[in-house]
Coordinates of C-alpha atoms in Angstrom, one line a residue:
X1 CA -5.2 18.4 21.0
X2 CA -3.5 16.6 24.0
X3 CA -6.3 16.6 26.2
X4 CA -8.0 14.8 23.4
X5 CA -5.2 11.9 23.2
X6 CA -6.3 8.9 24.2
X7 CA -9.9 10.1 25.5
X8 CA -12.2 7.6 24.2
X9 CA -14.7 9.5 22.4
X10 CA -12.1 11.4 20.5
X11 CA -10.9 8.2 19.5
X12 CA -14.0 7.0 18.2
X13 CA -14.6 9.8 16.2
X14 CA -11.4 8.8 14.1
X15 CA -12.2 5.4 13.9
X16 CA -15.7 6.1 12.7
X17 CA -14.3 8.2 9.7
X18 CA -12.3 5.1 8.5
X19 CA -14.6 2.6 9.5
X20 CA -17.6 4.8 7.2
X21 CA -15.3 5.1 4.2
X22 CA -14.9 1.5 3.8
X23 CA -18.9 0.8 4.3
X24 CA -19.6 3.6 1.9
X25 CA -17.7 2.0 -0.9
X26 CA -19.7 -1.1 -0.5
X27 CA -22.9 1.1 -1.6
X28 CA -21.9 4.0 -3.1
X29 CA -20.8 2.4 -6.2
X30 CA -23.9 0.4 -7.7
X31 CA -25.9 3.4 -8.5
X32 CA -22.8 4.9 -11.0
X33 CA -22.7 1.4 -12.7
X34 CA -24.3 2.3 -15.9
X35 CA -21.8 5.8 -16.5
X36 CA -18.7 3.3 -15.5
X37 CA -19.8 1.5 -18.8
X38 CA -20.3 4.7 -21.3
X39 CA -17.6 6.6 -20.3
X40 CA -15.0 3.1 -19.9
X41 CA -16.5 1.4 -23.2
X42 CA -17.0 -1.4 -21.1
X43 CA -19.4 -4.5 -20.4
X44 CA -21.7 -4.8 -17.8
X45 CA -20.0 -8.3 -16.5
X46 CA -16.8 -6.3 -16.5
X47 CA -18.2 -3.1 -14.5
X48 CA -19.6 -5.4 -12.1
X49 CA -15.8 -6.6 -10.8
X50 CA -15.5 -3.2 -9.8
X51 CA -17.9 -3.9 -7.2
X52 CA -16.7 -8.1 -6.4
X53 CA -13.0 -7.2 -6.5
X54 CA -13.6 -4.3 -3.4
X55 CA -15.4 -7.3 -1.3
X56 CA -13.3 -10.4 -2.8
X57 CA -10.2 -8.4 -1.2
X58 CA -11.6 -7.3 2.2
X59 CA -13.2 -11.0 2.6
X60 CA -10.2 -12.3 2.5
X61 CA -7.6 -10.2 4.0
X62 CA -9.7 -9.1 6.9
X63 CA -8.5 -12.2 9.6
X64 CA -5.0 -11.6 8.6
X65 CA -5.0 -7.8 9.3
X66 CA -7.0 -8.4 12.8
X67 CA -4.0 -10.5 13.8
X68 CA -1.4 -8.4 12.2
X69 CA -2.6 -5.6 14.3
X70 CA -2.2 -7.7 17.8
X71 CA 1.1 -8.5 16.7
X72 CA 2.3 -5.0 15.0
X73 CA -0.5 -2.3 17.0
X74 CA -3.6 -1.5 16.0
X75 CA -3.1 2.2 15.2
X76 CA -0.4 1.0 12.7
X77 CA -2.4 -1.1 10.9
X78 CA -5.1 1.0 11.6
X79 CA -3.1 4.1 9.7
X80 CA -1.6 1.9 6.8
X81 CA -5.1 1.1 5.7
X82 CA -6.1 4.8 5.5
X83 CA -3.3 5.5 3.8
X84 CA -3.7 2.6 1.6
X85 CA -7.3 3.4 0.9
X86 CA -7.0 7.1 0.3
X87 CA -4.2 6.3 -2.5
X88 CA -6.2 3.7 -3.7
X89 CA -9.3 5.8 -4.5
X90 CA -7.1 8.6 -6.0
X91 CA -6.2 5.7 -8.4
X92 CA -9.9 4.7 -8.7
X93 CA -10.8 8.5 -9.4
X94 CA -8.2 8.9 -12.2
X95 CA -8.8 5.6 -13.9
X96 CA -8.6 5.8 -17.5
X97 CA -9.4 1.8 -18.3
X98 CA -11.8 -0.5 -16.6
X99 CA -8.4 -2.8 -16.0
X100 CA -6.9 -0.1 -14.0
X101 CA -10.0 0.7 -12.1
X102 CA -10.9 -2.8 -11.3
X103 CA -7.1 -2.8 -9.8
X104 CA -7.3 0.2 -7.6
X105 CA -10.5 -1.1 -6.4
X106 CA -8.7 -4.0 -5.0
X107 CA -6.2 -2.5 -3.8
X108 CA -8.8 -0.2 -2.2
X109 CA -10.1 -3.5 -0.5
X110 CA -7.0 -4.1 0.7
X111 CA -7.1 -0.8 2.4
X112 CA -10.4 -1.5 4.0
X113 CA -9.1 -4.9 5.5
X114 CA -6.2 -3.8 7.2
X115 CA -8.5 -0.9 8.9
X116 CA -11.7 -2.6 9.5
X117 CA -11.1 -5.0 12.4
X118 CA -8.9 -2.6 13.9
X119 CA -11.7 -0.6 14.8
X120 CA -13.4 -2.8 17.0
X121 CA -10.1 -3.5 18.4
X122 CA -9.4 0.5 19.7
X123 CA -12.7 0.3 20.9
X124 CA -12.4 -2.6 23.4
X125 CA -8.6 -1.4 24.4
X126 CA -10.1 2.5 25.3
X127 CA -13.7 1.9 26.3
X128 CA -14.5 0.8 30.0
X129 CA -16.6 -2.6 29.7
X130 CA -19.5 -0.7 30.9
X131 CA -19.5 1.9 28.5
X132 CA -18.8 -0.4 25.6
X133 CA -21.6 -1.4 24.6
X134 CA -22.6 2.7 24.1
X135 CA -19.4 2.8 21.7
X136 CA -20.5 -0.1 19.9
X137 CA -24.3 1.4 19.1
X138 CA -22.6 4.4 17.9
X139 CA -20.1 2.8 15.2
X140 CA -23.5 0.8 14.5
X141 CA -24.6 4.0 13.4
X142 CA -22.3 5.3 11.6
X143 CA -22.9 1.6 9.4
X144 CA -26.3 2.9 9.0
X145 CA -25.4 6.3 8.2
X146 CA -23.1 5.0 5.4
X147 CA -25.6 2.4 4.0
X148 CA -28.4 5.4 3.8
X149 CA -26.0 7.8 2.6
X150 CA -23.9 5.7 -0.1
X151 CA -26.8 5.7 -3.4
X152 CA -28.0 9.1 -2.3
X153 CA -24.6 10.2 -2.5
X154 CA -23.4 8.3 -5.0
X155 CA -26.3 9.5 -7.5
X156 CA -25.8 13.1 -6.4
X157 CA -22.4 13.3 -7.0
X158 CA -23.0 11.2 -10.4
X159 CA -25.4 13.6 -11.3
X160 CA -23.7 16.8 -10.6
X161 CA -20.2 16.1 -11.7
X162 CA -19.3 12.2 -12.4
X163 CA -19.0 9.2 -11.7
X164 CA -14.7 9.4 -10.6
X165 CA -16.2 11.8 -7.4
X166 CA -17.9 9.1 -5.9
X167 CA -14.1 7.8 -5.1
X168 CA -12.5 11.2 -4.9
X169 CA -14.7 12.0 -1.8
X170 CA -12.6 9.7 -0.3
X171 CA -9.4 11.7 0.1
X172 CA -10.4 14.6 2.6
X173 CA -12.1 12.1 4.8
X174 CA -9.2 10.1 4.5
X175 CA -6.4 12.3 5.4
X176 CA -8.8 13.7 8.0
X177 CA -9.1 10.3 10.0
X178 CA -5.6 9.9 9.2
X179 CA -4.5 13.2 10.9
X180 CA -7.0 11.8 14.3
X181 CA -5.4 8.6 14.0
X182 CA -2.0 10.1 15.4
X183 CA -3.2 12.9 17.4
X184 CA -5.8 11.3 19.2
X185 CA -5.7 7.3 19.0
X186 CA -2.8 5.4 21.3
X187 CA -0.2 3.3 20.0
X188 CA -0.7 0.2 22.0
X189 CA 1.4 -2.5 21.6
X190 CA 1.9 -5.9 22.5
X191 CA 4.8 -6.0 25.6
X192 CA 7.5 -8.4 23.5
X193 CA 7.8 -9.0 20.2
X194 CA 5.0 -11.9 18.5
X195 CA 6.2 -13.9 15.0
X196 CA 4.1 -14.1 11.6
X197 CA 3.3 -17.4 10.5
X198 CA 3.6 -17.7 6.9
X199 CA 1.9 -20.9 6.5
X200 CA -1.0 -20.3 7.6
X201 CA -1.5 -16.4 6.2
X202 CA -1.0 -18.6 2.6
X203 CA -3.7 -20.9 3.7
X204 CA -6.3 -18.9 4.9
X205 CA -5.7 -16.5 2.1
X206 CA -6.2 -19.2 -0.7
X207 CA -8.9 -20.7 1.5
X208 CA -11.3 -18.0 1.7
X209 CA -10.5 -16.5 -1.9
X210 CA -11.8 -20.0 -3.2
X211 CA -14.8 -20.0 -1.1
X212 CA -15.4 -16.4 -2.0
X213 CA -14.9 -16.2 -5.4
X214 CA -16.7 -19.3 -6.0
X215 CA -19.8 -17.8 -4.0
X216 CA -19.6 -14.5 -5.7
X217 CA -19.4 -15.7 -9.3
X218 CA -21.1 -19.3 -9.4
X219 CA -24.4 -17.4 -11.3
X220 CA -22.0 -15.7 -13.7
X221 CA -20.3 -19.1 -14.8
X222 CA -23.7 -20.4 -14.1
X223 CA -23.1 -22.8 -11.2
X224 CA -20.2 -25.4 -13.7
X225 CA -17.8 -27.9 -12.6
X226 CA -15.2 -25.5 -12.0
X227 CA -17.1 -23.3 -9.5
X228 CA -17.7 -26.6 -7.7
X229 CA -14.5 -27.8 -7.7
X230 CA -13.4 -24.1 -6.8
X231 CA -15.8 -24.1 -3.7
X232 CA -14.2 -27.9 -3.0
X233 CA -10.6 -26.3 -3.1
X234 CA -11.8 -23.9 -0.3
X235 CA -13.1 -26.6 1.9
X236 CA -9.8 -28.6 1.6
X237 CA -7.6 -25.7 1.9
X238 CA -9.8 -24.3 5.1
X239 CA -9.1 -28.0 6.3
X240 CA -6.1 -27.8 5.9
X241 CA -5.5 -24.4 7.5
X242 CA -7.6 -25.6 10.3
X243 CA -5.2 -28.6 11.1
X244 CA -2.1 -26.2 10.7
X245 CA -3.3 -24.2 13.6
X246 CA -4.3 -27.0 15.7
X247 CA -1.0 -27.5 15.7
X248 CA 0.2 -23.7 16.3
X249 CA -1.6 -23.2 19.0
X250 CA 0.9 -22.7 21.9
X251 CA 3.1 -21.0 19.1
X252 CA 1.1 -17.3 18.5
X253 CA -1.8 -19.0 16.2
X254 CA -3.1 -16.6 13.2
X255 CA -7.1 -17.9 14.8
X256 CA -6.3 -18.7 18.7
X257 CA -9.0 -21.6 19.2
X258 CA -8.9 -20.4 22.7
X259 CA -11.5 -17.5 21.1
X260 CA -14.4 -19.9 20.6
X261 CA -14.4 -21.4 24.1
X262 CA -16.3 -18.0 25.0
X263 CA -19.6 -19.3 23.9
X264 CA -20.3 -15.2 23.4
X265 CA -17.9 -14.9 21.2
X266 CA -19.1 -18.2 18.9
X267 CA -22.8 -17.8 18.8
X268 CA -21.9 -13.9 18.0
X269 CA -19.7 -14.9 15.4
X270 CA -22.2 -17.2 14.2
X271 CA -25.3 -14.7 13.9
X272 CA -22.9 -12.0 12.1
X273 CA -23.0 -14.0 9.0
X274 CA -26.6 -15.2 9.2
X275 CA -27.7 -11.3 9.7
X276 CA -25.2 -10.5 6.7
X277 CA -27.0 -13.4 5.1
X278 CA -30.2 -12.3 5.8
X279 CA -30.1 -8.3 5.4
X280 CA -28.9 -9.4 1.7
X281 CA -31.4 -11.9 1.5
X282 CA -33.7 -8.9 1.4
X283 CA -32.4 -6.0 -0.1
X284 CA -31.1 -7.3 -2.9
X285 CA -35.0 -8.5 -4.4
X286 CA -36.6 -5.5 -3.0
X287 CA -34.3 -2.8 -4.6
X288 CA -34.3 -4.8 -7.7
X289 CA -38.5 -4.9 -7.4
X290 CA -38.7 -0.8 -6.5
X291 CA -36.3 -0.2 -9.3
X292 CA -37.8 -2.9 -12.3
X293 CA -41.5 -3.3 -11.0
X294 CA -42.2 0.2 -9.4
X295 CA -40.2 1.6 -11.8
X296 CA -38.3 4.1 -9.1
X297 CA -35.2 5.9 -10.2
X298 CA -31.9 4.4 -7.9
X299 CA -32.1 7.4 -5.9
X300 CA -36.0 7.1 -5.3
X301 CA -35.8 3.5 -4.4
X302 CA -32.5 4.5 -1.5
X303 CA -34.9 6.8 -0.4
X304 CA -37.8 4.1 0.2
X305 CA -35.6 2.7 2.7
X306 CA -34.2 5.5 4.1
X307 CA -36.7 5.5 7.2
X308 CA -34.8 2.0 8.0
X309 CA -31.5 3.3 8.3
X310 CA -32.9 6.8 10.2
X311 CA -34.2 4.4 12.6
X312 CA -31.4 1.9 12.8
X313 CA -29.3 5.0 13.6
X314 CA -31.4 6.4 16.0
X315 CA -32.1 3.5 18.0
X316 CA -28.5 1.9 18.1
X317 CA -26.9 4.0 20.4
X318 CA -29.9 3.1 23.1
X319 CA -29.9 -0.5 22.2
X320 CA -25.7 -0.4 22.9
X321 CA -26.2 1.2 26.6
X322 CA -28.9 -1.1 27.1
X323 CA -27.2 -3.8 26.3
X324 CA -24.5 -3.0 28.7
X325 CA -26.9 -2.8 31.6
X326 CA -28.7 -5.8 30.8
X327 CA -26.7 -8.0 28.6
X328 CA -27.4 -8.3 24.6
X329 CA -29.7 -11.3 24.7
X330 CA -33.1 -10.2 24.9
X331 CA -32.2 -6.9 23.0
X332 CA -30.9 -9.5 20.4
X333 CA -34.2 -11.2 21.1
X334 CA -36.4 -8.4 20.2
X335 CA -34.2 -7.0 17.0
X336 CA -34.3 -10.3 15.6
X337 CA -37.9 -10.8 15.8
X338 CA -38.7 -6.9 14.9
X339 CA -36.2 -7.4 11.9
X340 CA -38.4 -10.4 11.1
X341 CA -41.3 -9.0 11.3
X342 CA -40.5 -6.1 9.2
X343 CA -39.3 -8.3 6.0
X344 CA -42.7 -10.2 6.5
X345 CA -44.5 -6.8 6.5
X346 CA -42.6 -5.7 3.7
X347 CA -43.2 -9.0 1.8
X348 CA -47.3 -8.7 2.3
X349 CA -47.4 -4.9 1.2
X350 CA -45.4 -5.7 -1.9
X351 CA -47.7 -5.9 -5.5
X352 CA -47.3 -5.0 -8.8
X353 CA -49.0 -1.6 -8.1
X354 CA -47.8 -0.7 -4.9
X355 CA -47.0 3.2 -3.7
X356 CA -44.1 3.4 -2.4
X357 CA -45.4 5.2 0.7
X358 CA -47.2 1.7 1.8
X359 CA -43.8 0.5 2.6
X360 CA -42.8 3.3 5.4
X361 CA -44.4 1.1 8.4
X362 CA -42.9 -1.7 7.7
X363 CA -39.1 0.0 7.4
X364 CA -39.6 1.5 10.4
X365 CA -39.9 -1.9 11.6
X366 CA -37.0 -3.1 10.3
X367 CA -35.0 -0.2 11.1
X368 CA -35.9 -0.8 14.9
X369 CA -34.9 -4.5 14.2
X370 CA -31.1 -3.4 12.9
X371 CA -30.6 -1.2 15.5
X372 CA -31.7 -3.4 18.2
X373 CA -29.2 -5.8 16.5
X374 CA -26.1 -4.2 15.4
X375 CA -24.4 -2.3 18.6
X376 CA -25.3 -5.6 21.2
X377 CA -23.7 -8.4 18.7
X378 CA -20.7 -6.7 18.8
X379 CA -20.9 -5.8 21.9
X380 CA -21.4 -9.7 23.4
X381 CA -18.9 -10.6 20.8
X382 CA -16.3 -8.8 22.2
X383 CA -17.6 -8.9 25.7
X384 CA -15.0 -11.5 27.5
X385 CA -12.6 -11.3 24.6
X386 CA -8.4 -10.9 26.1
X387 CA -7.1 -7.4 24.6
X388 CA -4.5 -8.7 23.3
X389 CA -6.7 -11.7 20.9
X390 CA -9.2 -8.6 20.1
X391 CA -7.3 -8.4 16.8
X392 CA -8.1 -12.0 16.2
X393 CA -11.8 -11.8 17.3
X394 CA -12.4 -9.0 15.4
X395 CA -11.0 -9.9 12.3
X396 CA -12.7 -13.1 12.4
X397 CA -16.2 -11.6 13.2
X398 CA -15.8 -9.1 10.2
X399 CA -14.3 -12.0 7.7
X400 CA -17.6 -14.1 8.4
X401 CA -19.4 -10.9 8.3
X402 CA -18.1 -10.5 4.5
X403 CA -18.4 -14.1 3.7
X404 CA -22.1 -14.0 5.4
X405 CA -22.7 -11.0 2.7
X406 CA -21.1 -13.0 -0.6
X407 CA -23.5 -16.1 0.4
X408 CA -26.3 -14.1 0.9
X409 CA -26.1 -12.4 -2.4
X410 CA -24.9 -15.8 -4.0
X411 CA -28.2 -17.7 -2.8
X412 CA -30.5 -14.7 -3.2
X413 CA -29.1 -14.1 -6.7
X414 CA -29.6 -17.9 -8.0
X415 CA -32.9 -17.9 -6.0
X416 CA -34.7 -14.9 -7.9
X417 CA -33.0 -15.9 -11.1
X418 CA -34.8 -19.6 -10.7
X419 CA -38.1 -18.7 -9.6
X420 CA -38.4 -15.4 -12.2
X421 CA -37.8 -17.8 -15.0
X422 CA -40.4 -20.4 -13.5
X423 CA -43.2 -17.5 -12.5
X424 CA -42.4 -15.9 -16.6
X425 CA -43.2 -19.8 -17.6
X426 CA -46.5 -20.0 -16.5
X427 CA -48.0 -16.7 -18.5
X428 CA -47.3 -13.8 -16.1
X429 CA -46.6 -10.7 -16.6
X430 CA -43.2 -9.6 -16.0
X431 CA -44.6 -7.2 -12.7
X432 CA -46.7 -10.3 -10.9
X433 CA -44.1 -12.5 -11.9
X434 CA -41.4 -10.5 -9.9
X435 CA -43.6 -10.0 -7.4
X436 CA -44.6 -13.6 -6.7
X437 CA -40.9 -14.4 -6.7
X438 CA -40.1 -11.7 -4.0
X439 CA -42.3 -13.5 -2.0
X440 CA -40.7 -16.4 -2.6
X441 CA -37.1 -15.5 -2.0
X442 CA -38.5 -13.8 1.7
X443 CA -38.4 -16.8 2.7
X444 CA -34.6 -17.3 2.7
X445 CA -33.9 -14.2 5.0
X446 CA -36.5 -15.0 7.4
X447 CA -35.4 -18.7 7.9
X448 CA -31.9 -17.4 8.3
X449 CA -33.4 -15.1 11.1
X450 CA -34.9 -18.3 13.1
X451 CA -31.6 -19.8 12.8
X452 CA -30.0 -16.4 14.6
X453 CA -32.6 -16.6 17.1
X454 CA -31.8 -20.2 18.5
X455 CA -28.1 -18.4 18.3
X456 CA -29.1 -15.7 20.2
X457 CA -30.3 -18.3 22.9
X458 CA -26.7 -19.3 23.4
X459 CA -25.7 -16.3 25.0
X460 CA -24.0 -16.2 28.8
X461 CA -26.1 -14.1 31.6
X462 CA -24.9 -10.3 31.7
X463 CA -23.4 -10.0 34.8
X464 CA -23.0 -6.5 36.0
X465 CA -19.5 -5.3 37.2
X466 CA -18.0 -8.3 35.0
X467 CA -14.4 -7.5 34.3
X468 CA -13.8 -6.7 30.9
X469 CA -11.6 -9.0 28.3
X470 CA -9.8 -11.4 30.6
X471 CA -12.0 -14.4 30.6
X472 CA -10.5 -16.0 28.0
X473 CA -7.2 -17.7 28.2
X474 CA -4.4 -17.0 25.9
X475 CA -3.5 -20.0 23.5
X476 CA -0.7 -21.8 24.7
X477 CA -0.5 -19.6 28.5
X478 CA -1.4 -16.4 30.4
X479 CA -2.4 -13.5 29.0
X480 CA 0.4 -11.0 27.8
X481 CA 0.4 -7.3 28.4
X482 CA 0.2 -4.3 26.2
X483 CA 2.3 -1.3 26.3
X484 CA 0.6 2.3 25.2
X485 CA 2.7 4.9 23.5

């Protein structure tokens, strides 16, 4: 294996084994729901925590793992979180109450935040600027490959043994990426030794756990005082954790402001959370319509969009390169307005008495959208970003990634839930009265879309030959070096 140390594609391939892991357990677990509540003797408010304490953790760890891994290494943080995740869903897999599962399954979060922005961080320290952008379409793949294959695996392996498999798959894909990690990925370090601020880990943590928690549960406690005053506590703590870094930032800040002077960088960060917002916005009401309206089993309805995520996959890698040739921006461009497209297509097809093969052109669509989208805004995220704040930038980018998601489930959820109730009030039928509402709710995702356009329009000219991660000024002085063991 030591030809295969440090040689970027190698590399990748580790990284991608985590990095799918943690986006499989975002999907994989919905469709085993229902057998989590027989076999646990539990309700279905209480199953569904097994789902919001997996992304209440990574939402809210994720910024203080990016930093901790551009102050400890990446590949350590990077291999704690396997390890932390593999454990985690042995726990899951061996639950014997829903108390305990709901547990491991934050723990398991915890797992998936100290690993996830460290892959985008390996990826900018061992790819070549002009070959990044390749890199990037392929881990966008490997997102698509987990969202496609997480309810068709999940219901197979439900079907055939149980429900505790769909977290015991974890382990061998574990241990195998955490077997790569220290064969194949370099330890790079940061040249001297960096300081933890306390203070502001505290605040960010209690920040975004407000904000996220309120978000994910206001429909549950139906919208009350306390989630308001909740969702208040996580602007004044955010505040407050905003002015605490002001002040840190020529002392190793926990977010260097210096990040969003690279307007790449901001309007990137930006259109991660409205494309999190807006994929949401849609497939949320269309699986729920192919599953209640159609009446398609869970599998049958993953494999309605299945021709998206083919696509996505296909097309990513190509969009990446492409992206590297000619900047992001009128790739971006084109996925955004193909993504839109598709959702609007999907929209019009959509009646009480649809077949489900109707919907196949206007997935393909979408699929070519995603793909166009994913690989290039990472890629112009990352573009200018210093090595050594990579860490930061990627686990901001991947925090408003998660908090884009909890939004856009939060405003699609209370969305369907209002207009249902107000279509059922007028006479309908429950079918044409889910129907009207989906096209209703489309509107949500495709406003959010125009809003990532005018983003997208932010975006610095590609320059060919542009040296990579440099243009960016460390907070507080010059950029420090890394050391690779």
């Amino acid at each position: 294996m030591r030809k295969w140390r440090a040689n970027p594609w190698a590399v990748l391939v580790a990284l991608s084994l985590g990095f799918f892991m943690t986006l499989l357990d975002l999907t994989i677990v919905n469709i085993a729901i229902p057998d989590m509540m027989s076999d646990l003797g539990t309700s279905l408010d209480r199953t569904l925590w097994v789902v919001s304490g997996y992304a209440l953790a990574l939402s809210v760890l994720t910024i203080t793992a990016g930093r901790l891994g551009d102050l400890r290494g990446p590949r350590t943080l990077f291999a704690a979180g396997l390890v932390v995740f593999t454990l985690a869903s042995v726990a899951c897999g061996l639950a014997p109450t829903a108390t305990a599962l709901i547990a491991a399954r934050v723990v398991q979060g915890l797992g998936a935040a100290l690993l996830t922005p460290q892959t985008m961080t390996l990826i900018v320290a061992v790819f070549p600027a002009e070959r990044r952008g390749t890199a990037m379409g392929i881990w966008g793949m490997v997102a698509g490959l987990a969202t496609l294959s997480g309810p068709t695996l999940g219901g197979v392996l439900v079907s055939a043994v149980n429900w505790r498999w769909i977290f015991l798959v974890n382990v061998p894909i574990g241990v195998a990426a955490f077997v790569l990690t220290f064969l194949v990925v370099p330890d790079i370090r940061p040249a001297r030794a960096h300081r933890f601020a306390l203070t502001g880990v505290l605040l960010s943590t209690a920040a975004l756990f407000c904000l996220a928690f309120g978000l994910q549960e206001g429909a549950n406690y139906q919208w009350g005082a306390g989630i308001w005053a909740l969702l208040t506590a996580g602007v004044a703590l955010g505040a407050g954790f905003v002015l605490h870094q002001r002040r840190r930032q020529d002392r190793e800040p926990l977010v260097p402001f210096a990040l969003f002077r690279d307007r790449n960088f901001t309007a990137m960060t930006a259109l991660v959370g409205l494309v999190s917002v807006a994929m949401l916005g849609m497939v949320l009401p269309f699986n729920l319509y192919l599953q209640s309206v159609l009446r398609l089993s869970p599998i049958k309805a993953g494999l309605v969009l299945a021709p998206s995520s083919l696509v996505s996959m296909t097309v990513g890698p190509f969009a990446g390169r492409l992206a590297d040739r000619i900047g992001g921006k009128y790739v971006l461009f084109t996925g955004l307005v193909c993504y839109g497209a598709g959702i609007l297509a999907l929209t019009l097809t959509a009646a009480p008495t649809t077949a489900w093969y109707a919907f196949v052109p206007a997935t393909l669509v979408t699929g070519l959208g995603v793909g166009c989208i994913i690989a290039p805004m990472s890629t112009e995220a990352m573009r200018h970003i210093p090595r050594h704040l990579a860490g930061a930038a990627s686990g901001v980018n991947n925090t408003v990634r998660q908090i884009g998601s909890v939004a856009g489930a939060a405003a699609v959820g209370a969305l369907v839930q209002s207009r249902l109730a107000a279509e059922l009030a007028t006479g309908k039928t429950y079918a044409a009265a889910f129907t009207a509402t989906l096209h209703t709710t489309a509107v949500l995702p495709l406003a959010v879309l125009a809003a990532g356009i005018l983003a997208c329009l932010l975006l610095r000219r590609h320059t060919a030959g542009l040296p990579a991660a440099e243009s960016v000024p460390a907070a507080g002085g010059r950029p420090q070096p890394a050391v690779c063991r």
